Amino acid sequence: MKKKGLLLALLLIVALLCAGCGNNESAASAGGEKTAAEVPVVLNQAEYLLYQNIFYNNYGSQYTGQPATKNGVFTVLQDAYSNVTRYYVWGFLDNTRCCDWQWEIVPRDTKNLPAPGSLVTVSGAFMADEKALDGYWIADAQIQTVVSFTGESAELNMRTMSDTLERVQVINIANKPESFEGKTFTAYGRVAGPGVLEDPYYDGSWQILYQGQTTASMTIGTMINLSGTVASGALNATTVALAQ
């Protein structure tokens, strides 16, 4: 118990020191809404530590019912297992971009949502709920758009998702193919072999087949972006490009 208390105290200190890590872009946009064709990169160590504590160190009950404000990237995930649309705000731990955090949110108004990939500020109440994908979400969330995303759009816009959320969406596509047949998509990942896309950072996390432009001339491990339509649980890619 003493060690756990000391760990929590140290993490809280780090959180206070890093509380402003992800706010630079928001401050720069204070004069009015901006637009961007690229998904913003939000780095926030404090949010990552909090995410780890809540979902892996069982500290969620300490935050239940408290107000929550998050600055990050807005995205939308289609959950075919529960037949619901889920909304998230997310960001990275650091510039390696291999470690991410994401908070499920329940928007107060689903009729006027920002485009997935937009930089947003979310305010609501952190609540436990069995309907949330991981048991917790930010309820009654108000979403303020800071930078509106104007880049490529799709029904399954995985390029606006964190690596973790893309993995969840890919699992849905592969295991519930009938729910996604014909839907447009964007995706990113590494070349695992000709016609095979895999997790951009982690081996053995996920793979999915894609049809269309071959990657025979691309070295295994090359980062690529794809877009097209879903067909029979695979990605029918009309465009394949090297990731910038």
mmCIF file of C-alpha atoms in Angstrom:
data_model
loop_
_atom_site.group_PDB
_atom_site.id
_atom_site.type_symbol
_atom_site.label_atom_id
_atom_site.label_comp_id
_atom_site.label_asym_id
_atom_site.label_seq_id
_atom_site.Cartn_x
_atom_site.Cartn_y
_atom_site.Cartn_z
ATOM 1 C CA MET A 1 0.000 0.000 0.000
ATOM 2 C CA LYS A 2 2.847 2.410 0.800
ATOM 3 C CA LYS A 3 4.437 1.770 -2.595
ATOM 4 C CA LYS A 4 1.128 2.342 -4.383
ATOM 5 C CA GLY A 5 0.594 5.575 -2.481
ATOM 6 C CA LEU A 6 4.071 6.780 -3.375
ATOM 7 C CA LEU A 7 3.527 5.886 -7.049
ATOM 8 C CA LEU A 8 0.252 7.782 -7.141
ATOM 9 C CA ALA A 9 1.862 10.812 -5.529
ATOM 10 C CA LEU A 10 4.693 10.801 -8.082
ATOM 11 C CA LEU A 11 2.257 10.473 -10.978
ATOM 12 C CA LEU A 12 0.168 13.351 -9.655
ATOM 13 C CA ILE A 13 3.285 15.522 -9.478
ATOM 14 C CA VAL A 14 4.139 14.657 -13.088
ATOM 15 C CA ALA A 15 0.547 15.402 -14.088
ATOM 16 C CA LEU A 16 0.751 18.864 -12.527
ATOM 17 C CA LEU A 17 4.057 19.580 -14.216
ATOM 18 C CA CYS A 18 2.695 18.472 -17.602
ATOM 19 C CA ALA A 19 -0.801 19.882 -17.279
ATOM 20 C CA GLY A 20 -0.206 22.317 -20.132
ATOM 21 C CA CYS A 21 1.569 19.903 -22.466
ATOM 22 C CA GLY A 22 -1.281 19.592 -24.941
ATOM 23 C CA ASN A 23 -2.607 23.137 -24.834
ATOM 24 C CA ASN A 24 -0.242 25.032 -27.140
ATOM 25 C CA GLU A 25 -2.354 24.555 -30.266
ATOM 26 C CA SER A 26 -5.522 25.572 -28.401
ATOM 27 C CA ALA A 27 -3.902 28.777 -27.189
ATOM 28 C CA ALA A 28 -2.684 29.599 -30.665
ATOM 29 C CA SER A 29 -6.251 29.307 -31.958
ATOM 30 C CA ALA A 30 -7.819 31.611 -29.363
ATOM 31 C CA GLY A 31 -8.681 34.276 -31.976
ATOM 32 C CA GLY A 32 -11.156 32.017 -33.782
ATOM 33 C CA GLU A 33 -11.534 28.606 -35.356
ATOM 34 C CA LYS A 34 -8.752 27.492 -37.661
ATOM 35 C CA THR A 35 -8.673 24.736 -40.253
ATOM 36 C CA ALA A 36 -6.044 22.127 -41.077
ATOM 37 C CA ALA A 37 -5.731 19.417 -43.725
ATOM 38 C CA GLU A 38 -3.564 17.244 -41.451
ATOM 39 C CA VAL A 39 -4.584 15.543 -38.219
ATOM 40 C CA PRO A 40 -2.991 17.497 -35.349
ATOM 41 C CA VAL A 41 -0.375 15.853 -33.143
ATOM 42 C CA VAL A 42 -1.361 16.213 -29.485
ATOM 43 C CA LEU A 43 1.284 15.234 -26.938
ATOM 44 C CA ASN A 44 0.329 15.004 -23.272
ATOM 45 C CA GLN A 45 2.220 12.885 -20.760
ATOM 46 C CA ALA A 46 -0.211 13.702 -17.955
ATOM 47 C CA GLU A 47 -3.169 12.337 -19.901
ATOM 48 C CA TYR A 48 -1.260 9.153 -20.709
ATOM 49 C CA LEU A 49 -0.378 8.585 -17.056
ATOM 50 C CA LEU A 50 -3.963 9.221 -16.011
ATOM 51 C CA TYR A 51 -5.212 6.849 -18.723
ATOM 52 C CA GLN A 52 -2.833 4.127 -17.491
ATOM 53 C CA ASN A 53 -3.862 4.663 -13.868
ATOM 54 C CA ILE A 54 -7.579 4.462 -14.593
ATOM 55 C CA PHE A 55 -7.643 1.528 -16.986
ATOM 56 C CA TYR A 56 -4.679 -0.521 -15.790
ATOM 57 C CA ASN A 57 -4.070 0.458 -12.151
ATOM 58 C CA ASN A 58 -7.723 0.470 -11.028
ATOM 59 C CA TYR A 59 -7.935 4.135 -10.030
ATOM 60 C CA GLY A 60 -11.135 4.784 -11.967
ATOM 61 C CA SER A 61 -13.372 4.922 -8.901
ATOM 62 C CA GLN A 62 -11.337 7.861 -7.573
ATOM 63 C CA TYR A 63 -12.376 9.996 -10.557
ATOM 64 C CA THR A 64 -15.977 8.855 -11.060
ATOM 65 C CA GLY A 65 -18.419 11.756 -10.925
ATOM 66 C CA GLN A 66 -15.726 14.417 -11.240
ATOM 67 C CA PRO A 67 -15.735 17.077 -13.976
ATOM 68 C CA ALA A 68 -13.320 16.362 -16.823
ATOM 69 C CA THR A 69 -11.817 18.576 -19.515
ATOM 70 C CA LYS A 70 -9.715 17.071 -22.310
ATOM 71 C CA ASN A 71 -7.811 18.600 -25.215
ATOM 72 C CA GLY A 72 -7.166 16.247 -28.112
ATOM 73 C CA VAL A 73 -8.188 14.862 -31.485
ATOM 74 C CA PHE A 74 -11.842 14.040 -32.081
ATOM 75 C CA THR A 75 -12.688 10.793 -33.855
ATOM 76 C CA VAL A 76 -15.597 8.425 -34.449
ATOM 77 C CA LEU A 77 -15.520 4.619 -34.196
ATOM 78 C CA GLN A 78 -18.175 2.204 -35.484
ATOM 79 C CA ASP A 79 -18.734 -0.597 -32.955
ATOM 80 C CA ALA A 80 -20.530 -3.421 -34.768
ATOM 81 C CA TYR A 81 -20.396 -5.701 -31.723
ATOM 82 C CA SER A 82 -22.697 -3.354 -29.791
ATOM 83 C CA ASN A 83 -24.254 -1.743 -32.885
ATOM 84 C CA VAL A 84 -23.376 1.764 -31.695
ATOM 85 C CA THR A 85 -21.291 4.716 -32.826
ATOM 86 C CA ARG A 86 -18.613 5.679 -30.313
ATOM 87 C CA TYR A 87 -16.880 9.047 -29.996
ATOM 88 C CA TYR A 88 -13.400 9.719 -28.645
ATOM 89 C CA VAL A 89 -10.876 12.415 -27.848
ATOM 90 C CA TRP A 90 -7.283 11.207 -27.972
ATOM 91 C CA GLY A 91 -3.577 12.038 -28.153
ATOM 92 C CA PHE A 92 -0.051 10.642 -27.770
ATOM 93 C CA LEU A 93 2.345 10.245 -24.873
ATOM 94 C CA ASP A 94 5.269 11.689 -26.844
ATOM 95 C CA ASN A 95 6.748 12.103 -30.307
ATOM 96 C CA THR A 96 7.382 8.381 -30.770
ATOM 97 C CA ARG A 97 3.582 8.190 -31.302
ATOM 98 C CA CYS A 98 3.577 4.506 -30.361
ATOM 99 C CA CYS A 99 1.875 5.108 -26.997
ATOM 100 C CA ASP A 100 -1.502 6.798 -26.966
ATOM 101 C CA TRP A 101 -4.402 7.695 -24.697
ATOM 102 C CA GLN A 102 -8.078 7.987 -25.568
ATOM 103 C CA TRP A 103 -11.239 8.908 -23.675
ATOM 104 C CA GLU A 104 -14.653 7.783 -24.857
ATOM 105 C CA ILE A 105 -17.141 10.626 -24.779
ATOM 106 C CA VAL A 106 -20.932 10.918 -24.945
ATOM 107 C CA PRO A 107 -21.659 14.177 -26.787
ATOM 108 C CA ARG A 108 -24.491 16.316 -25.505
ATOM 109 C CA ASP A 109 -25.307 17.202 -29.119
ATOM 110 C CA THR A 110 -24.644 14.621 -31.837
ATOM 111 C CA LYS A 111 -26.172 16.760 -34.607
ATOM 112 C CA ASN A 112 -23.376 19.350 -34.725
ATOM 113 C CA LEU A 113 -20.200 17.365 -34.276
ATOM 114 C CA PRO A 114 -16.798 18.447 -35.609
ATOM 115 C CA ALA A 115 -15.195 16.520 -38.445
ATOM 116 C CA PRO A 116 -13.152 13.526 -37.245
ATOM 117 C CA GLY A 117 -9.531 14.638 -37.067
ATOM 118 C CA SER A 118 -10.367 18.053 -35.597
ATOM 119 C CA LEU A 119 -8.586 19.444 -32.564
ATOM 120 C CA VAL A 120 -11.162 19.873 -29.815
ATOM 121 C CA THR A 121 -11.704 20.686 -26.161
ATOM 122 C CA VAL A 122 -14.165 18.363 -24.415
ATOM 123 C CA SER A 123 -15.862 19.120 -21.086
ATOM 124 C CA GLY A 124 -18.182 16.797 -19.194
ATOM 125 C CA ALA A 125 -18.413 14.413 -16.245
ATOM 126 C CA PHE A 126 -16.204 11.333 -15.908
ATOM 127 C CA MET A 127 -18.569 8.435 -15.231
ATOM 128 C CA ALA A 128 -18.546 4.669 -14.897
ATOM 129 C CA ASP A 129 -21.010 2.981 -17.223
ATOM 130 C CA GLU A 130 -21.328 -0.599 -18.438
ATOM 131 C CA LYS A 131 -22.291 0.723 -21.887
ATOM 132 C CA ALA A 132 -18.870 2.352 -22.284
ATOM 133 C CA LEU A 133 -16.449 0.196 -24.260
ATOM 134 C CA ASP A 134 -13.889 0.156 -21.430
ATOM 135 C CA GLY A 135 -16.234 0.833 -18.523
ATOM 136 C CA TYR A 136 -15.767 4.614 -18.257
ATOM 137 C CA TRP A 137 -16.614 7.613 -20.406
ATOM 138 C CA ILE A 138 -17.071 11.377 -20.274
ATOM 139 C CA ALA A 139 -20.823 11.916 -20.154
ATOM 140 C CA ASP A 140 -22.875 14.940 -21.252
ATOM 141 C CA ALA A 141 -19.817 16.160 -23.142
ATOM 142 C CA GLN A 142 -19.700 19.606 -24.677
ATOM 143 C CA ILE A 143 -17.276 19.772 -27.611
ATOM 144 C CA GLN A 144 -15.560 22.976 -28.660
ATOM 145 C CA THR A 145 -13.758 22.859 -32.005
ATOM 146 C CA VAL A 146 -10.346 24.527 -31.883
ATOM 147 C CA VAL A 147 -8.965 23.501 -35.292
ATOM 148 C CA SER A 148 -11.383 22.017 -37.816
ATOM 149 C CA PHE A 149 -10.072 19.121 -39.919
ATOM 150 C CA THR A 150 -10.511 19.608 -43.669
ATOM 151 C CA GLY A 151 -8.513 16.629 -44.926
ATOM 152 C CA GLU A 152 -9.719 13.405 -46.501
ATOM 153 C CA SER A 153 -12.981 12.094 -45.088
ATOM 154 C CA ALA A 154 -14.490 8.594 -45.020
ATOM 155 C CA GLU A 155 -17.175 6.614 -43.247
ATOM 156 C CA LEU A 156 -14.402 4.739 -41.404
ATOM 157 C CA ASN A 157 -11.732 7.398 -41.084
ATOM 158 C CA MET A 158 -9.014 5.390 -39.344
ATOM 159 C CA ARG A 159 -6.338 7.927 -40.206
ATOM 160 C CA THR A 160 -7.999 10.213 -37.658
ATOM 161 C CA MET A 161 -7.702 7.499 -34.974
ATOM 162 C CA SER A 162 -4.982 6.625 -32.512
ATOM 163 C CA ASP A 163 -3.200 3.325 -33.082
ATOM 164 C CA THR A 164 -5.289 1.754 -30.298
ATOM 165 C CA LEU A 165 -8.578 2.908 -31.810
ATOM 166 C CA GLU A 166 -7.541 1.834 -35.315
ATOM 167 C CA ARG A 167 -6.873 -1.644 -33.905
ATOM 168 C CA VAL A 168 -10.412 -1.739 -32.458
ATOM 169 C CA GLN A 169 -11.912 -0.613 -35.782
ATOM 170 C CA VAL A 170 -9.880 -3.154 -37.780
ATOM 171 C CA ILE A 171 -11.020 -5.969 -35.463
ATOM 172 C CA ASN A 172 -14.607 -4.890 -36.074
ATOM 173 C CA ILE A 173 -14.107 -4.874 -39.854
ATOM 174 C CA ALA A 174 -12.438 -8.285 -39.883
ATOM 175 C CA ASN A 175 -14.890 -10.022 -37.531
ATOM 176 C CA LYS A 176 -18.134 -8.266 -38.509
ATOM 177 C CA PRO A 177 -17.616 -7.849 -42.282
ATOM 178 C CA GLU A 178 -21.318 -7.645 -43.131
ATOM 179 C CA SER A 179 -21.637 -4.439 -41.078
ATOM 180 C CA PHE A 180 -18.966 -2.635 -43.098
ATOM 181 C CA GLU A 181 -19.441 -3.888 -46.637
ATOM 182 C CA GLY A 182 -19.052 -1.054 -49.141
ATOM 183 C CA LYS A 183 -18.171 1.605 -46.551
ATOM 184 C CA THR A 184 -15.420 4.051 -47.462
ATOM 185 C CA PHE A 185 -12.282 4.011 -45.338
ATOM 186 C CA THR A 186 -8.899 5.562 -44.700
ATOM 187 C CA ALA A 187 -6.196 3.627 -42.850
ATOM 188 C CA TYR A 188 -2.515 3.678 -41.956
ATOM 189 C CA GLY A 189 0.017 1.031 -40.968
ATOM 190 C CA ARG A 190 3.085 -0.931 -42.006
ATOM 191 C CA VAL A 191 3.565 -3.228 -44.974
ATOM 192 C CA ALA A 192 3.583 -6.775 -43.589
ATOM 193 C CA GLY A 193 3.827 -8.346 -47.044
ATOM 194 C CA PRO A 194 2.159 -7.985 -50.450
ATOM 195 C CA GLY A 195 -1.424 -6.979 -49.807
ATOM 196 C CA VAL A 196 -1.151 -7.111 -46.009
ATOM 197 C CA LEU A 197 -1.352 -4.131 -43.678
ATOM 198 C CA GLU A 198 -0.361 -4.380 -40.015
ATOM 199 C CA ASP A 199 -0.178 -2.280 -36.874
ATOM 200 C CA PRO A 200 2.069 0.742 -37.497
ATOM 201 C CA TYR A 201 4.098 0.176 -34.325
ATOM 202 C CA TYR A 202 3.595 -3.243 -32.727
ATOM 203 C CA ASP A 203 4.261 -6.725 -34.097
ATOM 204 C CA GLY A 204 1.461 -9.237 -33.591
ATOM 205 C CA SER A 205 -1.160 -6.586 -32.764
ATOM 206 C CA TRP A 206 -3.319 -6.772 -35.904
ATOM 207 C CA GLN A 207 -3.168 -7.447 -39.616
ATOM 208 C CA ILE A 208 -5.732 -6.992 -42.375
ATOM 209 C CA LEU A 209 -5.706 -7.899 -46.059
ATOM 210 C CA TYR A 210 -6.085 -5.239 -48.684
ATOM 211 C CA GLN A 211 -6.677 -5.497 -52.397
ATOM 212 C CA GLY A 212 -5.646 -3.162 -55.172
ATOM 213 C CA GLN A 213 -2.260 -1.534 -55.630
ATOM 214 C CA THR A 214 0.503 -4.006 -54.858
ATOM 215 C CA THR A 215 3.240 -3.406 -52.300
ATOM 216 C CA ALA A 216 5.607 -5.887 -53.928
ATOM 217 C CA SER A 217 8.164 -3.132 -54.477
ATOM 218 C CA MET A 218 7.826 -1.824 -50.905
ATOM 219 C CA THR A 219 10.078 -3.036 -48.128
ATOM 220 C CA ILE A 220 8.360 -4.841 -45.279
ATOM 221 C CA GLY A 221 7.902 -2.321 -42.475
ATOM 222 C CA THR A 222 7.249 0.635 -44.802
ATOM 223 C CA MET A 223 4.630 3.000 -43.379
ATOM 224 C CA ILE A 224 1.764 3.603 -45.803
ATOM 225 C CA ASN A 225 -1.624 5.319 -45.999
ATOM 226 C CA LEU A 226 -4.580 3.748 -47.759
ATOM 227 C CA SER A 227 -8.091 4.748 -48.793
ATOM 228 C CA GLY A 228 -10.911 2.998 -50.610
ATOM 229 C CA THR A 229 -13.874 0.801 -49.692
ATOM 230 C CA VAL A 230 -14.351 -2.253 -47.472
ATOM 231 C CA ALA A 231 -15.049 -5.534 -49.273
ATOM 232 C CA SER A 232 -15.602 -8.905 -47.552
ATOM 233 C CA GLY A 233 -13.728 -7.913 -44.414
ATOM 234 C CA ALA A 234 -10.703 -6.614 -46.357
ATOM 235 C CA LEU A 235 -9.652 -3.175 -47.529
ATOM 236 C CA ASN A 236 -10.207 -2.564 -51.241
ATOM 237 C CA ALA A 237 -7.618 0.194 -51.605
ATOM 238 C CA THR A 238 -7.998 2.605 -54.471
ATOM 239 C CA THR A 239 -5.007 4.633 -53.267
ATOM 240 C CA VAL A 240 -1.848 3.511 -51.478
ATOM 241 C CA ALA A 241 0.796 6.089 -50.629
ATOM 242 C CA LEU A 242 3.917 6.351 -48.510
ATOM 243 C CA ALA A 243 3.165 7.963 -45.164
ATOM 244 C CA GLN A 244 4.634 11.426 -44.761
#
